PDB file of C-alpha atoms in Angstrom:
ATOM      1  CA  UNK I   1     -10.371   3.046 -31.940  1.00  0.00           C
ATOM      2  CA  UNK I   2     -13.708   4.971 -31.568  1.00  0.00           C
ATOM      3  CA  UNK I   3     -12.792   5.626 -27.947  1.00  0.00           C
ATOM      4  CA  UNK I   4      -9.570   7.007 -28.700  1.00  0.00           C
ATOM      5  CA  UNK I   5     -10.926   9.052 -31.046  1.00  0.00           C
ATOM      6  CA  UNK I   6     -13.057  10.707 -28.228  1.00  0.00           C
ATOM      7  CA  UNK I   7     -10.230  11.194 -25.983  1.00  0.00           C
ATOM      8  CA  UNK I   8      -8.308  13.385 -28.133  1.00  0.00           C
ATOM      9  CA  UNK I   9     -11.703  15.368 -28.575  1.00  0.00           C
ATOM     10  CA  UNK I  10     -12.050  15.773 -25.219  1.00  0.00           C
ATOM     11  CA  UNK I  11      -8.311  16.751 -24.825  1.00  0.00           C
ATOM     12  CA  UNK I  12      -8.283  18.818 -28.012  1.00  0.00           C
ATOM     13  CA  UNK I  13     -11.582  20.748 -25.717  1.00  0.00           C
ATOM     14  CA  UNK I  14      -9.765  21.456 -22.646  1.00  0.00           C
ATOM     15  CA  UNK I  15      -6.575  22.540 -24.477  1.00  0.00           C
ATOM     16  CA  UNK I  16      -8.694  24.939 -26.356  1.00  0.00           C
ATOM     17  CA  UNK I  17     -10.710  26.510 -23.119  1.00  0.00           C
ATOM     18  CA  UNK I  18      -7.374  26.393 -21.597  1.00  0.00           C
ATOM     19  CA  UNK I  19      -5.481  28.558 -24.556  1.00  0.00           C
ATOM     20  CA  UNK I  20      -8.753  31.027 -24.040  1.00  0.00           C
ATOM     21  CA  UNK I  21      -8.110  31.861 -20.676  1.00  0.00           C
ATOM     22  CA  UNK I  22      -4.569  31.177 -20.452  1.00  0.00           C
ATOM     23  CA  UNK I  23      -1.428  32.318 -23.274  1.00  0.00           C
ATOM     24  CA  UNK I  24       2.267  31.624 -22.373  1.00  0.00           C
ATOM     25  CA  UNK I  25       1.545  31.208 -18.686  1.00  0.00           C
ATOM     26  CA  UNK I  26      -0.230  34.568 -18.758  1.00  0.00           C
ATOM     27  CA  UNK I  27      -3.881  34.960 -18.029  1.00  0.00           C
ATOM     28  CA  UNK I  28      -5.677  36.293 -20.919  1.00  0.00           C
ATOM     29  CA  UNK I  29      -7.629  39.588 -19.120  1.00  0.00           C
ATOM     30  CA  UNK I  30      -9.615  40.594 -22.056  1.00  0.00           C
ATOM     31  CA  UNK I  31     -10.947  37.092 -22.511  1.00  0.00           C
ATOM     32  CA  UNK I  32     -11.512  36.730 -19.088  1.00  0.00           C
ATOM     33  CA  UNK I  33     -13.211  40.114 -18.370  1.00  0.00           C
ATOM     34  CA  UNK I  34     -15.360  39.472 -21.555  1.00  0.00           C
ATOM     35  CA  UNK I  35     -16.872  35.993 -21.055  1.00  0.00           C
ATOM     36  CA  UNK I  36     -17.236  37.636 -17.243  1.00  0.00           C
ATOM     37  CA  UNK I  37     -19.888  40.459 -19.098  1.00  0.00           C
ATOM     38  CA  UNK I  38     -21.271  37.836 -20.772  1.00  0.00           C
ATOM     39  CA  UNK I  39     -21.973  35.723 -17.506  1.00  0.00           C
ATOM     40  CA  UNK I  40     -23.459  39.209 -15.760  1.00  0.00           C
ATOM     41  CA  UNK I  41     -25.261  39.959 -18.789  1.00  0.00           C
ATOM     42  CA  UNK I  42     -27.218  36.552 -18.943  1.00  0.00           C
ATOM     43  CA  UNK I  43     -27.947  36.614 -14.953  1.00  0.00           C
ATOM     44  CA  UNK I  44     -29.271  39.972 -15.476  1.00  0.00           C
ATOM     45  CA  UNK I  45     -31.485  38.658 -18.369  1.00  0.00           C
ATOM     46  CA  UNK I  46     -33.096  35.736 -16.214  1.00  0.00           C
ATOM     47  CA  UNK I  47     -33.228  37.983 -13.305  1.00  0.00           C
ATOM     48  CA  UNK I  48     -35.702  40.272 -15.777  1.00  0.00           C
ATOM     49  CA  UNK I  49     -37.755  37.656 -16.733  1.00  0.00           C
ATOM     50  CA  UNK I  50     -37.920  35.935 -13.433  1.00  0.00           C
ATOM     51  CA  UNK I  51     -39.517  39.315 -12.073  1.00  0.00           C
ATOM     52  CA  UNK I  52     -41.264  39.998 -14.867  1.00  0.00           C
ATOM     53  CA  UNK I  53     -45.612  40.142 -13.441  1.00  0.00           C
ATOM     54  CA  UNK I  54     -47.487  37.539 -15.096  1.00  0.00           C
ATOM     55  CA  UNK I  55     -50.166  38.932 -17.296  1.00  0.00           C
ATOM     56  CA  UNK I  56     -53.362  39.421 -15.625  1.00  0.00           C
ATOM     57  CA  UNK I  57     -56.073  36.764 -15.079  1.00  0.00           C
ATOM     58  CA  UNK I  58     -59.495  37.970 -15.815  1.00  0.00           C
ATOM     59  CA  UNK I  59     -62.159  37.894 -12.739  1.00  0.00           C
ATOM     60  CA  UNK I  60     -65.207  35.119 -13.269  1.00  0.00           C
ATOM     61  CA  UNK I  61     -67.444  38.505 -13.507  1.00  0.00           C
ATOM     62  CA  UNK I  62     -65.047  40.279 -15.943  1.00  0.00           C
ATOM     63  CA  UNK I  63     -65.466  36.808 -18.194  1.00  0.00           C
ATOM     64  CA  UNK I  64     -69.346  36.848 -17.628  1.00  0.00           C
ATOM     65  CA  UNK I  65     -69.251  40.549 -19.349  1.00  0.00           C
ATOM     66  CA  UNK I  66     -67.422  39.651 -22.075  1.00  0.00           C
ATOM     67  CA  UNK I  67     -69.638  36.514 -22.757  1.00  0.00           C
ATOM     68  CA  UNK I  68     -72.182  38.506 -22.713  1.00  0.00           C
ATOM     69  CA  UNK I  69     -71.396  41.620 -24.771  1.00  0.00           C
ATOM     70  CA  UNK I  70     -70.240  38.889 -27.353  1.00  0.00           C
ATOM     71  CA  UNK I  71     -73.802  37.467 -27.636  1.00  0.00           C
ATOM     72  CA  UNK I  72     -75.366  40.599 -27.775  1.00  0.00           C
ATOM     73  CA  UNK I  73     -73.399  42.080 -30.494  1.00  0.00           C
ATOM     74  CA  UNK I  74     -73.652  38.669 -32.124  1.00  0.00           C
ATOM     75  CA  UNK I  75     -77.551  39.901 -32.722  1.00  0.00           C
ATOM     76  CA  UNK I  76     -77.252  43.307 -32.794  1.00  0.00           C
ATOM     77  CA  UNK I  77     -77.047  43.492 -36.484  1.00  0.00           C
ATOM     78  CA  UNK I  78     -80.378  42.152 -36.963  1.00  0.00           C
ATOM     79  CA  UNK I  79     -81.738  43.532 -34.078  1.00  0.00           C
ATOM     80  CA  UNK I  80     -81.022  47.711 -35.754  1.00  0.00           C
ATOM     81  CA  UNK I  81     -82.391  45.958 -38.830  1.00  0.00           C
ATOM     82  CA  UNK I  82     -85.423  45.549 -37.299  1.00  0.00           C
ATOM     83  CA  UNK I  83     -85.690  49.284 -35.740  1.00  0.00           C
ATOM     84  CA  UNK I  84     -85.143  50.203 -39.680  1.00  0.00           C
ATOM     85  CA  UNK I  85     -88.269  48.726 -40.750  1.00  0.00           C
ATOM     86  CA  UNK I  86     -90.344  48.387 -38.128  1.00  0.00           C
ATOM     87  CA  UNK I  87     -89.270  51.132 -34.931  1.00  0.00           C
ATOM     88  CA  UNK I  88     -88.735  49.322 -31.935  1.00  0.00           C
ATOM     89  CA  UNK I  89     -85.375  50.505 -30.471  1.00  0.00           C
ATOM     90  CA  UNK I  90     -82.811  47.919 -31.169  1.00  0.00           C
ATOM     91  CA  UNK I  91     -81.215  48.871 -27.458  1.00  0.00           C
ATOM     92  CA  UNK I  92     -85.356  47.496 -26.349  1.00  0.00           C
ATOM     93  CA  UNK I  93     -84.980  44.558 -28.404  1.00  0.00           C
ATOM     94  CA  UNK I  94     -81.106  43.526 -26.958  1.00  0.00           C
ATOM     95  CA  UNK I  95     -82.039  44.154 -23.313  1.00  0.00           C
ATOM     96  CA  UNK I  96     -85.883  41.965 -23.345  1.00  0.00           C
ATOM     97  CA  UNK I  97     -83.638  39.477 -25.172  1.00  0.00           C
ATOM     98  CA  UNK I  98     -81.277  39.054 -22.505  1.00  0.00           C
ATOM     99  CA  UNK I  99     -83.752  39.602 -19.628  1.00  0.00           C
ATOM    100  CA  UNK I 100     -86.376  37.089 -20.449  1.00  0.00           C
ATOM    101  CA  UNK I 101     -83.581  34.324 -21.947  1.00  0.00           C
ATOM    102  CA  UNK I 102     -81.148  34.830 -18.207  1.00  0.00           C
ATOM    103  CA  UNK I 103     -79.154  35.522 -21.268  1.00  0.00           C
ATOM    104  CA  UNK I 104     -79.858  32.349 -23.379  1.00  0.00           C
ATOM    105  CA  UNK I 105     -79.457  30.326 -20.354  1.00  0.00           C
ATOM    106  CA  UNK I 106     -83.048  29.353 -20.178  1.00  0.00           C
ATOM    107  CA  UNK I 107     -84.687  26.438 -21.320  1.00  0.00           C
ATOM    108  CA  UNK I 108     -87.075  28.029 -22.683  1.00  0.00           C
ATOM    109  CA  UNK I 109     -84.358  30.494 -24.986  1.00  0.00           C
ATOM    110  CA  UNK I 110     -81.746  27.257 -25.332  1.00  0.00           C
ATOM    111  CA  UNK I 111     -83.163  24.958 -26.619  1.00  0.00           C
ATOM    112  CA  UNK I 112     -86.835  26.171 -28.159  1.00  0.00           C
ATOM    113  CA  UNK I 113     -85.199  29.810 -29.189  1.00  0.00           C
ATOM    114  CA  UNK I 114     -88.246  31.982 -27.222  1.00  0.00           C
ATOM    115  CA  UNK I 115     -85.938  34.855 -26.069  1.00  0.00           C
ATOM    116  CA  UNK I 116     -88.910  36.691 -24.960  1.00  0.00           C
ATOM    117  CA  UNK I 117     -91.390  34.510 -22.806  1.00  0.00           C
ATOM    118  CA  UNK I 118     -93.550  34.949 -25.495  1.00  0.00           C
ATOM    119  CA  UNK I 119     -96.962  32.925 -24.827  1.00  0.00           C
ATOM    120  CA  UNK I 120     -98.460  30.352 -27.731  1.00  0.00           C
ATOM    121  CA  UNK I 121    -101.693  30.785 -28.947  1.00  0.00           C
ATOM    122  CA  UNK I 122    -103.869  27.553 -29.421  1.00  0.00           C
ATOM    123  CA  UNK I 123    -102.780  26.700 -33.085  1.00  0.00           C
ATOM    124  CA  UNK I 124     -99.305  27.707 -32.692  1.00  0.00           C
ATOM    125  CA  UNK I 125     -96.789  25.513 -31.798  1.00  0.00           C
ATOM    126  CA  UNK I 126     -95.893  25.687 -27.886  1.00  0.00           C
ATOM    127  CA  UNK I 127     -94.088  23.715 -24.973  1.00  0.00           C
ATOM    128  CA  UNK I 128     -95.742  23.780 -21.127  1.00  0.00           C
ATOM    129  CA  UNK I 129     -93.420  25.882 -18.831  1.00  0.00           C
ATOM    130  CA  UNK I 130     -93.146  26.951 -15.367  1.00  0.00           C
ATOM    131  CA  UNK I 131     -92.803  30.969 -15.175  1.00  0.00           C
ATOM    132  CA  UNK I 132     -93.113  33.230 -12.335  1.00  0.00           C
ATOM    133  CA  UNK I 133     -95.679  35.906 -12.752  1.00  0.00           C
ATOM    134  CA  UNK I 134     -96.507  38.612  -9.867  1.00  0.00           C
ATOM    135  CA  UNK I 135    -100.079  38.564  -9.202  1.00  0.00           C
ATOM    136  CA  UNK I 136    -101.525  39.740  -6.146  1.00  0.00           C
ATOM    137  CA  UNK I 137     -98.492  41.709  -4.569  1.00  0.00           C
ATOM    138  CA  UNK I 138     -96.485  38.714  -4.824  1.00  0.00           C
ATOM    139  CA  UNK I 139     -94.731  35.552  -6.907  1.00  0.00           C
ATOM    140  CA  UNK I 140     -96.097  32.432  -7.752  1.00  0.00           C
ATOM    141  CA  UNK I 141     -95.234  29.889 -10.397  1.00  0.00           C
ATOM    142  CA  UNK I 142     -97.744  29.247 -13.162  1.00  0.00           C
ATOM    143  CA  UNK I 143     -97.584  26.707 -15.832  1.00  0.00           C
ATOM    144  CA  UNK I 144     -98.077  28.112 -19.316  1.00  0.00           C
ATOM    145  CA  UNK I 145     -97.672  27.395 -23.342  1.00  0.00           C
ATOM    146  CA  UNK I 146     -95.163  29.192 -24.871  1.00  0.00           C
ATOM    147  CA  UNK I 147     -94.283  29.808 -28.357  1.00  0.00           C
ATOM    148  CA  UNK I 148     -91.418  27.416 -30.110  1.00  0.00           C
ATOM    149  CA  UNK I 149     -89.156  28.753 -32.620  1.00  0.00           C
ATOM    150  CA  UNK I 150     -87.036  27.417 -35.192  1.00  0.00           C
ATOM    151  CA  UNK I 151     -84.299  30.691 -34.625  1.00  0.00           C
ATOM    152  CA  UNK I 152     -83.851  33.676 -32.277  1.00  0.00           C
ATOM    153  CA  UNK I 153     -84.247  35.439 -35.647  1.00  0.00           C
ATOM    154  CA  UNK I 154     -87.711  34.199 -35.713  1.00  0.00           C
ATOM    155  CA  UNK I 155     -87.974  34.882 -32.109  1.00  0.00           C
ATOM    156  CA  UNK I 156     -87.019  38.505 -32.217  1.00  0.00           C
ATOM    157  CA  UNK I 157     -88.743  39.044 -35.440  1.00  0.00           C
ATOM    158  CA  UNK I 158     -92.606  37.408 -33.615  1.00  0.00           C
ATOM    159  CA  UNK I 159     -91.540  39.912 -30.692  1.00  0.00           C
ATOM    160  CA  UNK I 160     -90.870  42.629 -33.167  1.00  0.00           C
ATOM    161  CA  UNK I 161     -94.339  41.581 -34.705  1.00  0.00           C
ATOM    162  CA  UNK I 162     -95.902  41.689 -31.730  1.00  0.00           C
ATOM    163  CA  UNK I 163     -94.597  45.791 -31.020  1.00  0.00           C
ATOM    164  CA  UNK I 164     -95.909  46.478 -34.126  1.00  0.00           C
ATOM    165  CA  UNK I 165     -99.645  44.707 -34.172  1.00  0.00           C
ATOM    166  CA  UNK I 166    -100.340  44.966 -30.702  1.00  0.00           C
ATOM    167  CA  UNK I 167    -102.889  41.853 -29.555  1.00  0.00           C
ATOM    168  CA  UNK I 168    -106.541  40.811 -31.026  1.00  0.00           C
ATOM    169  CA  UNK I 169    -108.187  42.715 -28.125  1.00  0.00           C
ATOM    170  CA  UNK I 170    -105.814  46.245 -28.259  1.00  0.00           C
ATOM    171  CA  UNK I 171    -103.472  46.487 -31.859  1.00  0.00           C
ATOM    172  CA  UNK I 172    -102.435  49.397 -30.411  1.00  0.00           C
ATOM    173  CA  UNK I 173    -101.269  48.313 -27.175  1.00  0.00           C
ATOM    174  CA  UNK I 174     -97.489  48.944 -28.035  1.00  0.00           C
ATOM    175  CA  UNK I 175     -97.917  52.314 -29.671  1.00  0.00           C
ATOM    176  CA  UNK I 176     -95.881  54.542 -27.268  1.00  0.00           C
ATOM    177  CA  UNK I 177     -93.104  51.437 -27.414  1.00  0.00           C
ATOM    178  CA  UNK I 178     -92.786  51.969 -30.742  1.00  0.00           C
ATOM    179  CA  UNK I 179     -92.949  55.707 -30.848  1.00  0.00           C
ATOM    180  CA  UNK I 180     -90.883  56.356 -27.792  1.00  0.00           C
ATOM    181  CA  UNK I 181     -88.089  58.969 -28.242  1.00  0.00           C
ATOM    182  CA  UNK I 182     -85.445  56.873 -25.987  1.00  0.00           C
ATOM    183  CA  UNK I 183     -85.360  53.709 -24.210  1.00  0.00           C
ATOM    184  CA  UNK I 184     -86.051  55.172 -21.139  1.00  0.00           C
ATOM    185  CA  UNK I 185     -89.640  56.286 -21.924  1.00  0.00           C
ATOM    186  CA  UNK I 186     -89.766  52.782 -24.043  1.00  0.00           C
ATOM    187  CA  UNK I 187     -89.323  50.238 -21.349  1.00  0.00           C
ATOM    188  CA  UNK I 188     -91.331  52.266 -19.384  1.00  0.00           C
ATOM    189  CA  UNK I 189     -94.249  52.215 -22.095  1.00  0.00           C
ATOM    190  CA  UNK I 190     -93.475  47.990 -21.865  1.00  0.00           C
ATOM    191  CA  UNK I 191     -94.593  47.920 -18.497  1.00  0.00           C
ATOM    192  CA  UNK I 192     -97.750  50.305 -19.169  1.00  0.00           C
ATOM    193  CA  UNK I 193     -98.797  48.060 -21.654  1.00  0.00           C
ATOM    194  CA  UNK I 194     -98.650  45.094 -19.452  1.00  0.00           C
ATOM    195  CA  UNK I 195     -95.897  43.339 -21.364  1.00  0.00           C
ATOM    196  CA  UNK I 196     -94.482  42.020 -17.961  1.00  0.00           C
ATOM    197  CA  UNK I 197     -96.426  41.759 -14.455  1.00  0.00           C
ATOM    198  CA  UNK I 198     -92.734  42.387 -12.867  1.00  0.00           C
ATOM    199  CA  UNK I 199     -92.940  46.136 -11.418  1.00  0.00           C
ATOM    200  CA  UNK I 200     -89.288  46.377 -11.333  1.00  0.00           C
ATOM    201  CA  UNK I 201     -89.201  45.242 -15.177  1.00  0.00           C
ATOM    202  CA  UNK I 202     -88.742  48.652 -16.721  1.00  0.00           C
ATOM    203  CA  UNK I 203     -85.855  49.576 -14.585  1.00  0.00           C
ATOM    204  CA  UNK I 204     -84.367  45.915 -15.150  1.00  0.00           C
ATOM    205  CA  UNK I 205     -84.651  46.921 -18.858  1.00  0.00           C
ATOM    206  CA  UNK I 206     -82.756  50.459 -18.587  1.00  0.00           C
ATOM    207  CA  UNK I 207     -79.973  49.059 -16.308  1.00  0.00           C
ATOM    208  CA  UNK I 208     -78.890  46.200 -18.914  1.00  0.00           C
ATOM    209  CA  UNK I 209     -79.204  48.510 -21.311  1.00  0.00           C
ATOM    210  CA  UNK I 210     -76.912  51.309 -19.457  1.00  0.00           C
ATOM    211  CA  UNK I 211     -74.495  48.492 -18.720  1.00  0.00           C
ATOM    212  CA  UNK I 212     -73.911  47.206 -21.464  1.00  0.00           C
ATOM    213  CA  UNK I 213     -73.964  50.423 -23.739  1.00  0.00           C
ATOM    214  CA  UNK I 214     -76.365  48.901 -26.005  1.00  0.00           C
ATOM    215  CA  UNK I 215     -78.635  52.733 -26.949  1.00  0.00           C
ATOM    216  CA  UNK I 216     -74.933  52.634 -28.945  1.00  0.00           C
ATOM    217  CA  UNK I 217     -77.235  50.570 -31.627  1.00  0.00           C
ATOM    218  CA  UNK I 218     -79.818  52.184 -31.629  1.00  0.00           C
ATOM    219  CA  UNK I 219     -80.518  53.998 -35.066  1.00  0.00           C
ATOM    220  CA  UNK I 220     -81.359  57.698 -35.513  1.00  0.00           C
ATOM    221  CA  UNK I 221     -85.135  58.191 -35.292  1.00  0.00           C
TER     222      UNK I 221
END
């Protein structure tokens, strides 16, 4: 009974597509020419699509930029906070950040939150580290204590610190640092102070800084 049922469906179907196309032995043109639009219509759709570009990919160093400016405006908040109260650029701040850390790739930055290579003194709590220092017209690898944080807030606050009170010997060892009129003249007054043995440190410094458009947080003096 059931497949009965399904044969008159069927037959009911054909009679039906049949009476579209076909009336009194006649062949139904506007039927026929509209069901042929439809037809051109939908190749031309999936012909669209089909050639259609896909959207771009992003290059490996186009993701590495956006990583990165992501991170640094991730800390640039605190970082112009900083400038506010205590005058080191918050461009100077970014850029050491990212330059001492291999931007928070380190060991010393990933997992004991020293973004600035900042040395321990002998009460302060410190972890043994290789570091490359230039001594002597050339590299060699030193083992030294550095400082361990619980936060790159504390981190960038102890290097903030550090602009501000210079060392035991010379407090005023980051003066022109702190009272430079751009970052230009300020990473330049990093390496006159002897904040990094690296002679190509300053320029490392102004080029992160230039690429990365970070003098855009800097606050008015």
């Amino acid at each position: 009974m059931v497949a009965k049922k399904k044969r008159r469906k069927k037959r009911r179907n054909r009679q039906w597509l049949k009476n579209f196309f076909v009336k009194n032995g006649h062949l139904r043109r506007f039927n026929t020419f509209l069901v042929a639009v439809l037809i051109f219509a939908l190749a031309v759709f999936i012909s669209d699509l089909s050639s259609q570009p896909a959207p771009p990919t992003k290059t490996a160093s186009e993701l590495q930029y956006e990583r990165r400016m992501n991170w640094l405006n991730s800390m640039a908040p605190y970082a112009q906070e900083l400038q506010q109260k205590y005058g080191i650029l918050a461009s100077i701040s970014l850029a050491q950040a990212a330059h001492e850390s291999n931007w928070n790739n380190s060991e010393l930055s990933s997992k004991y939150h020293n973004f600035y290579g900042v040395k321990a003194g002998p009460t302060q709590k410190s972890v043994k580290m290789p570091t490359a220092e230039f001594e002597n017209n050339q590299w060699v690898t030193v083992q030294a204590p550095f400082r361990v944080y619980d936060s790159w807030q504390q981190s960038m606050l102890d290097h903030t610190l550090l602009m501000t009170r210079g060392t035991l010997e010379n407090p005023q060892r980051y003066y022109y640092v702190l009272h430079a009129k751009n970052y230009v003249d300020a990473a330049n007054a990093l390496v006159k102070a002897g904040y990094a043995t690296d002679p190509e440190y300053a320029s490392r410094i102004i080029n992160i800084i230039k690429t990365y458009r970070l003098d855009r947080f800097d606050t008015s003096r």
